[in-house]
């Protein structure tokens, strides 16, 4: 894709998603700057106030506190990064009239619905991480008109740590594994989400009748964590022999966690598709691309 050379993106957060976005910028010749803690801390208002956000066409907040388990103990820190940080960023964006793309999560919902969640469904987080992210969303809506909040789910990438990489490590070490088979969602390749974010930045830059607000984006199709693990192992076996012989599906009740997890967090992504003309890939196809890339990196 060709992008105009007057696009200048500020990416906050150098994790899985931040690195995918910066890799796309680098490859496409888009001007960008990426910031991360400790040099730039979104919970420190001075770091944000002193930064020349005005120089950028769009700010992308890909930073977050993402440890769902630890957030139960460290709820103050989770709130600080996921709620106070977005509050400071969006206030500064409003002051400097720069649009903001912010990333949120399927965990703002309680997971009790039998249907896919739409942007209009009522939020009701059941853990501290989800609650902190929901507060961040509210601050942005209150502070800044020109915002796009994208809720996504079950992110993985060749960068950083994630479920896919953990499964591969376990599959190399163990003969038997048990994975939860009664929580459902949509695995999402961070590269696909990064591509969508850059496309939206391009539309913002071209003043392309943007409909600001909250959107859902994940890869297409529903899976349990067991399905996600099983597909990962199937795909990895095309590249290497694993020690793993048996994969068991178990209910949530047999895998206790500190943080409660939603049973269904499948997102309805029709709005982003309609308003931005986004093409949404099937999760199994994107996983195949990621694993091929990961195996090439070995
Ligand atoms: N991962 C998932 O499964 C998932 C699912 C749904 C939604 N999301 C959302 O998607 C977005 C991207 O997630 P991700 O998986 O790319 O996250 P990630 O890999 O954990 O990256 C988050 C980044 O934010 C940085 N960060 C943390 N605190 C900061 C602070 N105070 N100031 C500046 N930077 C800070 C982290 O730095 P350090 O590493 O140095 O701490 C890290 O580089 C997040 O908004 C997340 O909530 C993620």
Short mmCIF file of N, CA, C and O and ligand atoms in Angstrom, two decimals, residues 13-18 36-37 40-43 62-64 66 81 103-106 129 133 152-155, ligand 1:
data_model
loop_
_atom_site.label_atom_id
_atom_site.label_comp_id
_atom_site.label_asym_id
_atom_site.label_seq_id
_atom_site.Cartn_x
_atom_site.Cartn_y
_atom_site.Cartn_z
N UNK A 13 3.87 2.99 23.00
CA UNK A 13 3.83 1.58 23.38
C UNK A 13 4.59 0.72 22.39
O UNK A 13 4.22 0.64 21.22
N UNK A 14 5.66 0.11 22.90
CA UNK A 14 6.54 -0.69 22.03
C UNK A 14 6.36 -2.18 22.30
O UNK A 14 7.32 -2.93 22.31
N UNK A 15 5.10 -2.61 22.52
CA UNK A 15 4.83 -4.02 22.75
C UNK A 15 4.51 -4.73 21.44
O UNK A 15 4.99 -4.33 20.38
N UNK A 16 3.71 -5.79 21.51
CA UNK A 16 3.37 -6.56 20.31
C UNK A 16 2.80 -5.66 19.21
O UNK A 16 3.30 -5.64 18.08
N UNK A 17 1.76 -4.89 19.57
CA UNK A 17 1.09 -4.08 18.57
C UNK A 17 1.94 -2.90 18.12
O UNK A 17 2.04 -2.62 16.91
N UNK A 18 2.57 -2.22 19.09
CA UNK A 18 3.41 -1.07 18.75
C UNK A 18 4.51 -1.46 17.76
O UNK A 18 4.78 -0.73 16.79
N UNK A 36 8.11 4.68 24.59
CA UNK A 36 7.77 3.66 25.59
C UNK A 36 8.35 4.03 26.95
O UNK A 36 9.31 4.81 27.02
N UNK A 37 7.78 3.42 27.98
CA UNK A 37 8.38 3.54 29.30
C UNK A 37 9.76 2.87 29.26
O UNK A 37 9.91 1.92 28.50
N UNK A 40 9.40 7.46 28.24
CA UNK A 40 8.14 8.19 28.12
C UNK A 40 7.09 7.38 28.89
O UNK A 40 6.75 6.26 28.49
N UNK A 41 6.60 7.96 29.99
CA UNK A 41 5.68 7.23 30.86
C UNK A 41 4.31 7.91 30.79
O UNK A 41 4.15 9.06 31.20
N UNK A 42 3.31 7.17 30.28
CA UNK A 42 1.99 7.81 30.08
C UNK A 42 1.29 8.15 31.40
O UNK A 42 0.32 8.90 31.41
N UNK A 43 1.79 7.60 32.51
CA UNK A 43 1.17 7.94 33.79
C UNK A 43 1.77 9.22 34.39
O UNK A 43 1.33 9.69 35.44
N UNK A 62 -0.84 2.40 21.86
CA UNK A 62 -0.74 0.93 21.90
C UNK A 62 -0.09 0.49 23.20
O UNK A 62 0.32 -0.66 23.33
N UNK A 63 0.04 1.43 24.15
CA UNK A 63 0.65 1.06 25.44
C UNK A 63 -0.47 0.64 26.39
O UNK A 63 -1.60 1.10 26.28
N UNK A 64 -0.12 -0.23 27.30
CA UNK A 64 -1.11 -0.66 28.30
C UNK A 64 -0.45 -1.52 29.36
O UNK A 64 0.66 -2.02 29.16
N UNK A 66 -0.97 -5.01 30.61
CA UNK A 66 -1.71 -6.11 29.97
C UNK A 66 -1.67 -7.44 30.74
O UNK A 66 -2.14 -8.45 30.23
N UNK A 81 -2.05 3.04 34.42
CA UNK A 81 -1.62 2.92 33.01
C UNK A 81 -2.83 2.89 32.05
O UNK A 81 -2.81 3.52 31.00
N UNK A 103 -6.37 1.64 21.75
CA UNK A 103 -6.74 0.23 21.65
C UNK A 103 -7.29 -0.27 22.99
O UNK A 103 -6.69 -0.03 24.03
N UNK A 104 -8.46 -0.92 22.91
CA UNK A 104 -9.07 -1.47 24.12
C UNK A 104 -9.33 -2.97 23.93
O UNK A 104 -8.77 -3.59 23.04
N UNK A 105 -10.21 -3.50 24.75
CA UNK A 105 -10.27 -4.97 24.86
C UNK A 105 -11.69 -5.54 24.93
O UNK A 105 -12.61 -4.87 25.39
N UNK A 106 -11.80 -6.80 24.51
CA UNK A 106 -13.04 -7.58 24.68
C UNK A 106 -13.36 -7.78 26.17
O UNK A 106 -14.51 -8.05 26.52
N UNK A 129 -8.32 -5.81 35.14
CA UNK A 129 -7.78 -5.36 33.85
C UNK A 129 -8.92 -4.78 32.99
O UNK A 129 -8.81 -3.65 32.49
N UNK A 133 -9.41 -0.84 31.74
CA UNK A 133 -9.49 -0.48 30.32
C UNK A 133 -10.80 0.25 30.04
O UNK A 133 -10.84 1.20 29.23
N UNK A 152 -10.16 -5.00 20.74
CA UNK A 152 -9.71 -6.20 20.06
C UNK A 152 -9.62 -7.36 21.05
O UNK A 152 -9.94 -7.19 22.23
N UNK A 153 -9.21 -8.54 20.57
CA UNK A 153 -9.19 -9.71 21.46
C UNK A 153 -8.05 -10.66 21.14
O UNK A 153 -7.59 -10.74 20.01
N UNK A 154 -7.57 -11.37 22.14
CA UNK A 154 -6.65 -12.50 22.02
C UNK A 154 -5.51 -12.22 21.04
O UNK A 154 -5.28 -12.95 20.07
N UNK A 155 -4.78 -11.13 21.30
CA UNK A 155 -3.70 -10.68 20.39
C UNK A 155 -2.46 -11.56 20.44
O UNK A 155 -2.05 -11.98 21.52
N1 LIG B 1 -2.50 -8.90 24.46
C1 LIG B 1 -3.78 -9.20 24.29
O1 LIG B 1 -4.19 -10.38 24.23
C2 LIG B 1 -4.80 -8.09 24.13
C3 LIG B 1 -6.16 -8.43 23.96
C4 LIG B 1 -7.09 -7.41 23.81
C5 LIG B 1 -6.69 -6.08 23.82
N2 LIG B 1 -5.37 -5.79 24.00
C6 LIG B 1 -4.97 -4.37 24.00
O2 LIG B 1 -4.17 -4.16 22.86
C7 LIG B 1 -3.20 -3.14 23.12
C8 LIG B 1 -1.82 -3.63 22.72
O3 LIG B 1 -1.53 -4.80 23.49
P1 LIG B 1 -0.13 -5.56 23.37
O4 LIG B 1 -0.43 -7.01 23.46
O5 LIG B 1 0.65 -5.01 22.23
O6 LIG B 1 0.53 -5.11 24.76
P2 LIG B 1 2.02 -5.34 25.25
O7 LIG B 1 2.76 -6.23 24.32
O8 LIG B 1 1.92 -5.71 26.70
O9 LIG B 1 2.66 -3.88 25.12
C9 LIG B 1 2.30 -2.83 25.96
C10 LIG B 1 3.42 -1.83 25.94
O10 LIG B 1 3.06 -0.74 26.77
C11 LIG B 1 4.22 -0.34 27.48
N3 LIG B 1 3.86 0.37 28.70
C12 LIG B 1 3.41 -0.13 29.87
N4 LIG B 1 3.23 0.85 30.76
C13 LIG B 1 3.59 2.02 30.14
C14 LIG B 1 3.63 3.37 30.57
N5 LIG B 1 3.28 3.74 31.79
N6 LIG B 1 4.04 4.32 29.68
C15 LIG B 1 4.42 3.96 28.41
N7 LIG B 1 4.41 2.69 27.97
C16 LIG B 1 4.00 1.72 28.83
C17 LIG B 1 4.91 -1.66 27.80
O11 LIG B 1 6.26 -1.44 28.17
P3 LIG B 1 7.04 -2.54 29.06
O12 LIG B 1 6.94 -3.83 28.31
O13 LIG B 1 8.41 -2.00 29.14
O14 LIG B 1 6.29 -2.60 30.35
C18 LIG B 1 4.76 -2.38 26.46
O15 LIG B 1 5.80 -2.05 25.57
C19 LIG B 1 -3.35 -2.79 24.60
O16 LIG B 1 -4.17 -1.65 24.71
C20 LIG B 1 -4.09 -3.97 25.19
O17 LIG B 1 -4.85 -3.62 26.33
C21 LIG B 1 -4.42 -6.76 24.14
#
